[in-house]
Amino acid sequence: MFRSLAKQFGPGRQDQVFLVHPLQLSRWLDEAWTAPARAPVLGSTSPGQSPFLGSNTVIADLALPDPTAGVRPPLPSGINLANPDLFNDRVFIPKPLIAHQLIYAYLIEATGAYEVLSEVVRRLALGESLNTVSPEGLQWARATEELFFRDPPLFTIGGIHSRFRPDIRVETRRAYWLMFGFDLPHPVPPRWAMPGGVGAAPWKVDIGDGVNVGFRDKWSELLRQIWLGVENQNNGIGPNPTDSEYVGFLCKAIKDMLTMRRLGGRLAREEFVHVTTMSWFHLTLEQDTPIVRDLKCQGSHPSDRLARIAQRIGMTPAPRARELFDLADLMSAFLRSIELGMFDTGTLARLLFLPTAGNAQLRADVNRIIDLWQSATGDRVKERPAVVVGGRQQTSAQPLRLPGADPGPTVSSPSLSPEPFQAAVGPASGNGQRGERP
């Protein structure tokens, strides 16, 4: 969301978003919640249709009431693109406003950006262990602390903190676990340890029957089958193991899993809050922003800037942070497209791997997702699984049984919960934790 807002300032002026007063940014989030947001489209730079949220009314159900004719809206954000220091007393809705899928927030947070930059804000707030920052850097630190490290204003769309949900680190992990069966590759840092001590996982308790623990298997199988189609697209002689109907089935199975978690609009608000939060930290690292320059950590890629900032404060980001940053927008667009049923049939699924007029960018994006996912996780999606037939090991184009849409078992205790993504991102990653100083 904040990246959409920053683009409205124009080329070379995106840093201006960090100069907007945090009260205005907080009010803008309520305006953005009700704005006509569009899902990102895989294979296109143009926004698509409205994202699937599980309910056609959840936006209006949780929004402030519309003002009657002639009545001004309550406390508009008043963001002034020409001069952020001036208030214009108007609602501000950027167009287009891109609504990323929850996987975007997961992948950005998995880089360690949230924990590294939160430590920067903590140090700037408490003492002089970092450089003296510029006025613009100070405004960034103030806005970051006000927006993300205190209870939000009462009755706002971002107010998902309460006595029942007292810690945002737990809530992000709860959403990721429910939707994808993923844990972050780093634990909660000891400084912010949960009740139960280091290693506790309260986000896996009292969540009922719905956990998509099978998401990763289906997702990896989908990428494997698409790659099989890419490999055999020009195969005119001999057997062709590509099965576009199976690819469509996998897309439908993933759609069904994600839909189950969204019934009645569940997770829509939480997704909005977590995506918005991570977009701020992503935006901070996308360019040599004022705080990056103040810390003397300029770089050519968000992962480079993150690594240099982490080194300054004795922390370690994810080993594959570059792939995770690059994957975030693409995988978000792919899952939004799957949720909208854009590849549910064999005919539609062929667009993912067979050359057709107008789908060159789509195929390029899907190929990029396959490369990035394999590199980031270690899942060998470009290899066929081995099976034993008649005592002999062979490769198979498809598993024996089709993956179902089972939402997964009830998880009632952290000790029962596997952590399928933790080992995959990197061995013994210190992501988000203090490391040894050089």
XYZ file of C-alpha atoms in Angstrom:
438
model
C 0.000 0.000 0.000
C 2.688 2.491 0.947
C 4.544 1.696 -2.270
C 1.395 2.632 -4.214
C 1.222 5.896 -2.254
C 4.909 6.667 -2.819
C 4.523 6.327 -6.589
C 1.963 9.126 -6.578
C 4.697 11.612 -5.665
C 6.308 10.984 -9.038
C 9.753 9.896 -10.239
C 12.572 10.965 -7.963
C 10.157 12.075 -5.221
C 9.033 8.787 -3.692
C 11.023 9.555 -0.533
C 8.481 12.298 0.153
C 6.089 9.705 1.592
C 8.367 9.454 4.635
C 7.847 13.172 5.284
C 4.064 12.864 5.592
C 2.928 13.207 9.202
C 2.176 9.788 10.793
C -1.308 10.949 11.799
C -2.068 11.613 8.137
C -0.610 8.239 7.131
C -2.724 6.514 9.766
C -5.849 8.230 8.502
C -4.869 7.390 4.927
C -4.898 3.673 5.771
C -8.614 3.918 6.541
C -9.105 5.684 3.224
C -7.083 3.008 1.432
C -9.177 0.260 3.037
C -12.296 1.552 1.295
C -10.571 2.530 -1.957
C -11.242 0.526 -5.136
C -8.097 -1.584 -4.836
C -7.025 -3.910 -7.625
C -5.175 -7.205 -7.538
C -1.732 -7.325 -9.162
C -1.786 -9.213 -12.455
C 0.829 -11.793 -13.295
C 2.397 -11.011 -16.641
C 1.164 -7.414 -16.740
C 2.056 -4.063 -15.205
C -1.597 -2.988 -15.314
C -3.829 -3.661 -12.299
C -6.555 -6.261 -12.655
C -9.924 -6.832 -11.065
C -10.829 -6.532 -7.403
C -9.015 -9.078 -5.210
C -10.905 -12.034 -3.758
C -11.370 -11.448 -0.016
C -13.925 -14.136 0.817
C -16.813 -11.688 1.177
C -18.266 -9.023 -1.092
C -19.195 -6.870 1.896
C -16.228 -7.174 4.257
C -14.754 -3.826 3.150
C -17.978 -1.923 3.854
C -18.713 -3.990 6.966
C -15.498 -2.867 8.685
C -15.252 0.672 7.261
C -16.450 3.960 8.703
C -19.930 4.903 7.482
C -20.074 7.032 4.364
C -20.900 10.694 5.024
C -24.318 11.860 3.888
C -24.557 14.331 1.024
C -22.940 17.643 1.888
C -21.143 16.314 4.971
C -17.348 16.186 4.979
C -15.661 12.852 5.779
C -14.315 12.485 9.318
C -10.726 13.705 9.581
C -9.473 13.165 6.016
C -5.781 12.391 5.552
C -5.250 15.646 3.644
C -2.040 14.379 1.977
C -0.610 17.062 -0.285
C 1.584 15.594 -3.020
C 3.054 18.967 -3.942
C 4.129 19.727 -0.367
C 3.813 17.106 2.418
C 4.154 19.897 5.011
C 0.770 21.323 3.943
C -2.640 19.844 4.803
C -5.370 20.108 2.156
C -8.322 18.666 4.139
C -9.242 16.145 1.422
C -9.452 12.379 1.161
C -6.559 11.023 -0.881
C -7.031 7.899 -2.984
C -4.103 6.974 -5.265
C -4.861 5.191 -8.517
C -4.133 2.421 -8.999
C -4.025 1.043 -5.448
C -2.500 -2.447 -5.561
C -3.746 -4.972 -3.002
C -1.055 -7.606 -2.548
C -1.749 -11.098 -1.297
C -0.640 -12.113 2.218
C 2.308 -14.042 0.747
C 3.865 -10.660 -0.106
C 4.020 -9.776 3.597
C 5.406 -13.207 4.447
C 8.241 -13.047 1.935
C 9.270 -9.496 2.896
C 9.226 -10.344 6.596
C 11.157 -13.558 5.909
C 14.084 -11.460 4.658
C 14.552 -10.095 8.191
C 13.763 -6.516 7.124
C 11.165 -5.995 9.850
C 13.422 -7.099 12.708
C 16.526 -5.322 11.389
C 14.781 -1.992 10.836
C 12.897 -2.270 14.120
C 16.276 -2.492 15.848
C 17.370 0.644 13.996
C 14.291 2.484 15.259
C 14.848 1.193 18.798
C 18.431 2.417 18.867
C 17.516 5.806 17.467
C 14.784 6.161 20.078
C 16.885 5.134 23.077
C 20.389 6.504 22.600
C 23.319 7.404 20.408
C 24.617 4.027 19.253
C 24.015 4.982 15.603
C 24.909 7.986 13.487
C 23.216 11.309 13.996
C 20.528 11.209 11.369
C 19.286 13.876 8.991
C 15.936 15.640 9.523
C 14.447 13.337 6.888
C 15.874 10.271 8.644
C 14.447 11.494 11.937
C 11.012 11.857 10.327
C 11.253 8.313 8.988
C 12.151 6.989 12.462
C 9.315 8.914 14.100
C 6.738 7.746 11.541
C 7.944 4.127 11.737
C 7.712 4.058 15.523
C 4.310 5.765 15.569
C 2.780 3.577 12.868
C 4.150 0.140 13.706
C 5.571 0.004 17.224
C 2.756 1.393 19.327
C -0.921 0.634 19.634
C -2.686 2.218 16.653
C -5.373 4.845 17.237
C -8.649 3.432 18.509
C -11.275 2.314 16.027
C -9.021 2.418 12.955
C -8.754 -0.379 10.396
C -5.166 -1.026 11.505
C -6.161 -1.573 15.141
C -5.815 -5.342 15.343
C -4.121 -5.107 18.752
C -6.263 -5.878 21.796
C -6.090 -7.794 25.057
C -6.780 -10.898 23.008
C -4.102 -10.050 20.414
C -1.456 -8.098 22.317
C 1.584 -8.701 20.100
C 1.874 -7.980 16.381
C 4.721 -10.475 15.982
C 2.348 -13.236 17.069
C -0.432 -11.990 14.799
C 1.676 -11.933 11.655
C 2.894 -15.445 12.358
C -0.651 -16.600 13.074
C -1.870 -15.322 9.695
C 1.037 -16.926 7.823
C 0.515 -20.221 9.622
C -3.213 -20.327 8.916
C -2.980 -19.351 5.241
C 0.161 -21.220 4.188
C 1.298 -23.500 7.017
C 4.546 -21.488 6.999
C 6.637 -20.301 9.901
C 9.063 -17.455 9.480
C 12.648 -18.654 9.088
C 13.650 -16.785 12.241
C 12.230 -17.035 15.759
C 10.890 -14.093 17.700
C 14.013 -12.289 18.956
C 14.749 -12.966 22.660
C 14.189 -9.295 23.500
C 10.561 -9.683 22.444
C 10.073 -13.279 23.606
C 6.490 -14.491 23.938
C 4.797 -15.877 27.050
C 6.262 -19.304 27.498
C 9.790 -18.141 26.728
C 12.054 -18.371 23.716
C 10.826 -21.017 21.315
C 7.162 -20.743 22.279
C 4.700 -20.549 19.387
C 1.442 -19.036 20.686
C 0.289 -18.393 17.108
C -0.359 -22.138 16.757
C -2.690 -22.366 19.750
C -6.511 -22.007 19.769
C -6.792 -21.699 15.986
C -9.379 -24.408 15.327
C -9.367 -26.807 12.395
C -8.104 -24.561 9.638
C -4.397 -24.677 8.806
C -3.238 -25.015 5.207
C -0.347 -27.335 6.031
C -0.591 -28.856 2.552
C -0.033 -25.581 0.734
C 3.678 -26.014 0.177
C 3.351 -29.487 -1.336
C 0.686 -28.337 -3.772
C 2.556 -25.138 -4.638
C 5.831 -26.960 -5.311
C 4.001 -29.567 -7.382
C 2.333 -26.803 -9.401
C 5.684 -25.214 -10.195
C 7.121 -28.621 -11.071
C 4.280 -29.354 -13.505
C 4.565 -25.928 -15.125
C 8.284 -26.492 -15.627
C 7.503 -29.881 -17.150
C 5.303 -28.046 -19.633
C 8.079 -25.549 -20.385
C 10.566 -28.362 -21.026
C 8.228 -30.184 -23.388
C 6.584 -27.260 -25.183
C 8.419 -28.036 -28.422
C 8.293 -31.794 -28.065
C 6.669 -32.944 -31.309
C 8.157 -36.441 -31.388
C 7.804 -39.057 -28.672
C 5.789 -38.997 -25.432
C 4.897 -35.654 -23.866
C 4.241 -35.937 -20.116
C 2.748 -32.429 -19.892
C -0.807 -32.485 -18.553
C -2.464 -29.084 -18.682
C -5.593 -30.432 -16.964
C -3.464 -31.492 -14.010
C -1.916 -28.018 -13.854
C -5.418 -26.545 -13.829
C -6.434 -28.994 -11.111
C -3.518 -27.904 -8.940
C -4.443 -24.237 -9.389
C -8.017 -25.075 -8.400
C -6.834 -27.060 -5.360
C -4.694 -24.149 -4.167
C -7.592 -21.750 -4.760
C -9.872 -23.955 -2.658
C -7.353 -24.054 0.197
C -6.943 -20.281 0.283
C -10.701 -19.754 -0.077
C -11.349 -21.884 3.003
C -9.272 -19.504 5.103
C -11.152 -16.498 3.712
C -14.751 -17.632 4.217
C -16.882 -14.758 5.484
C -14.058 -12.276 5.000
C -11.740 -13.842 7.564
C -8.163 -12.580 7.423
C -9.080 -9.704 5.064
C -8.325 -7.026 7.654
C -5.274 -8.842 8.964
C -3.934 -9.292 5.437
C -4.391 -5.567 4.796
C -2.513 -4.632 7.980
C 0.379 -7.059 7.466
C 0.823 -6.238 3.765
C 0.710 -2.520 4.539
C 3.276 -2.888 7.316
C 5.748 -4.849 5.210
C 5.300 -2.500 2.249
C 6.667 0.332 4.428
C 9.823 -1.621 5.254
C 10.174 -2.791 1.659
C 9.824 0.804 0.475
C 12.499 1.890 2.954
C 14.973 -0.515 1.332
C 13.924 -0.215 -2.314
C 16.099 2.853 -2.841
C 18.835 4.757 -1.055
C 16.256 6.472 1.152
C 17.246 9.083 3.755
C 17.650 6.588 6.598
C 19.729 4.289 4.361
C 21.997 7.204 3.437
C 22.221 8.315 7.075
C 23.454 4.849 8.038
C 25.878 4.879 5.078
C 24.415 1.624 3.800
C 23.680 2.466 0.169
C 23.372 -0.426 -2.243
C 22.021 -1.509 -5.614
C 19.339 -3.904 -4.318
C 17.100 -4.064 -1.215
C 18.991 -7.141 -0.023
C 22.322 -5.298 -0.263
C 21.016 -2.385 1.805
C 19.458 -4.762 4.327
C 22.686 -6.736 4.707
C 24.741 -3.575 5.287
C 22.287 -2.176 7.830
C 22.156 -5.528 9.624
C 25.935 -5.609 9.804
C 25.936 -2.162 11.400
C 23.794 -3.393 14.278
C 25.175 -6.913 14.683
C 22.325 -8.827 13.031
C 22.059 -11.260 10.136
C 19.357 -11.171 7.431
C 18.079 -14.242 5.592
C 20.787 -15.900 3.470
C 18.483 -15.775 0.412
C 17.044 -12.318 1.025
C 17.624 -11.279 -2.597
C 15.422 -14.078 -3.916
C 12.736 -13.377 -1.303
C 12.574 -9.671 -2.203
C 12.387 -10.466 -5.916
C 9.781 -13.177 -5.380
C 7.385 -11.085 -3.259
C 5.591 -9.121 -5.997
C 5.550 -12.025 -8.463
C 4.231 -14.681 -6.093
C 1.633 -12.248 -4.749
C 0.360 -11.642 -8.280
C 0.314 -15.381 -9.049
C -1.678 -16.273 -5.924
C -4.115 -13.393 -6.507
C -4.645 -14.735 -10.037
C -5.163 -18.259 -8.720
C -7.673 -17.003 -6.131
C -9.611 -15.321 -8.943
C -9.767 -18.602 -10.885
C -7.695 -17.397 -13.819
C -6.038 -20.818 -14.378
C -8.731 -23.244 -13.192
C -9.035 -25.237 -16.428
C -6.565 -27.000 -18.674
C -7.164 -24.478 -21.438
C -6.394 -21.555 -19.131
C -3.479 -23.358 -17.473
C -1.701 -23.743 -20.850
C -1.107 -19.990 -20.802
C 1.430 -20.585 -18.020
C 3.835 -22.557 -20.206
C 2.774 -22.696 -23.888
C 3.606 -19.747 -26.186
C 0.403 -17.958 -27.161
C -0.196 -14.508 -28.560
C 0.147 -12.011 -25.737
C 1.409 -14.311 -22.976
C 5.181 -13.826 -23.305
C 5.442 -11.751 -20.126
C 3.206 -14.157 -18.217
C 5.451 -17.094 -19.131
C 8.551 -15.059 -18.257
C 7.108 -14.171 -14.843
C 6.168 -17.775 -14.085
C 9.619 -18.970 -15.124
C 11.145 -16.349 -12.836
C 8.984 -17.547 -9.944
C 10.174 -21.110 -10.489
C 13.829 -20.031 -10.495
C 13.459 -17.836 -7.400
C 11.428 -20.370 -5.417
C 13.904 -23.164 -6.090
C 16.856 -20.975 -5.124
C 15.184 -19.545 -2.004
C 13.792 -22.778 -0.590
C 15.867 -25.600 -2.012
C 12.750 -27.293 -3.402
C 13.946 -29.006 -6.597
C 10.926 -28.100 -8.670
C 12.835 -28.562 -11.937
C 13.371 -32.256 -11.219
C 10.846 -35.065 -11.501
C 10.165 -37.036 -8.318
C 11.620 -40.548 -8.164
C 9.304 -43.528 -7.581
C 9.949 -47.257 -7.195
C 8.084 -49.442 -9.713
C 8.653 -53.215 -9.709
C 11.688 -52.767 -7.494
C 13.286 -50.269 -9.852
C 13.611 -46.542 -9.272
C 12.129 -44.399 -12.019
C 11.183 -40.792 -12.510
C 7.510 -39.912 -12.707
C 5.811 -36.933 -14.314
C 3.061 -36.966 -11.680
C 2.618 -38.317 -8.156
C 0.488 -41.449 -7.774
C -2.341 -39.538 -6.073
C -3.611 -36.078 -6.819
C -3.170 -33.618 -3.945
C -6.490 -32.846 -2.280
C -7.865 -29.592 -0.889
C -7.850 -30.767 2.723
C -7.265 -27.657 4.901
C -5.093 -29.692 7.233
C -5.263 -31.072 10.750
C -6.123 -29.207 13.901
C -3.033 -27.814 15.614
C -3.643 -27.480 19.328
C -0.112 -27.411 20.672
C 3.097 -25.817 19.396
C 4.926 -29.087 20.015
C 2.794 -30.795 17.346
C 3.513 -28.280 14.621
C 6.152 -28.839 11.946
C 7.967 -25.804 10.620
C 8.137 -26.557 6.893
C 9.665 -23.324 5.719
C 12.245 -22.753 8.445
C 14.919 -25.172 7.318
C 14.325 -24.346 3.679
C 15.264 -20.679 3.738
C 18.706 -21.229 5.116
C 20.670 -23.435 7.490
C 20.584 -22.177 11.079
C 19.687 -18.695 9.899
C 20.280 -15.916 12.405
C 17.719 -13.849 10.539
C 16.249 -11.273 12.899
C 18.544 -12.167 15.798
C 21.648 -10.613 17.186
C 24.818 -12.117 15.824
C 28.454 -11.906 16.770
C 29.997 -8.529 16.080
C 32.815 -8.610 13.564
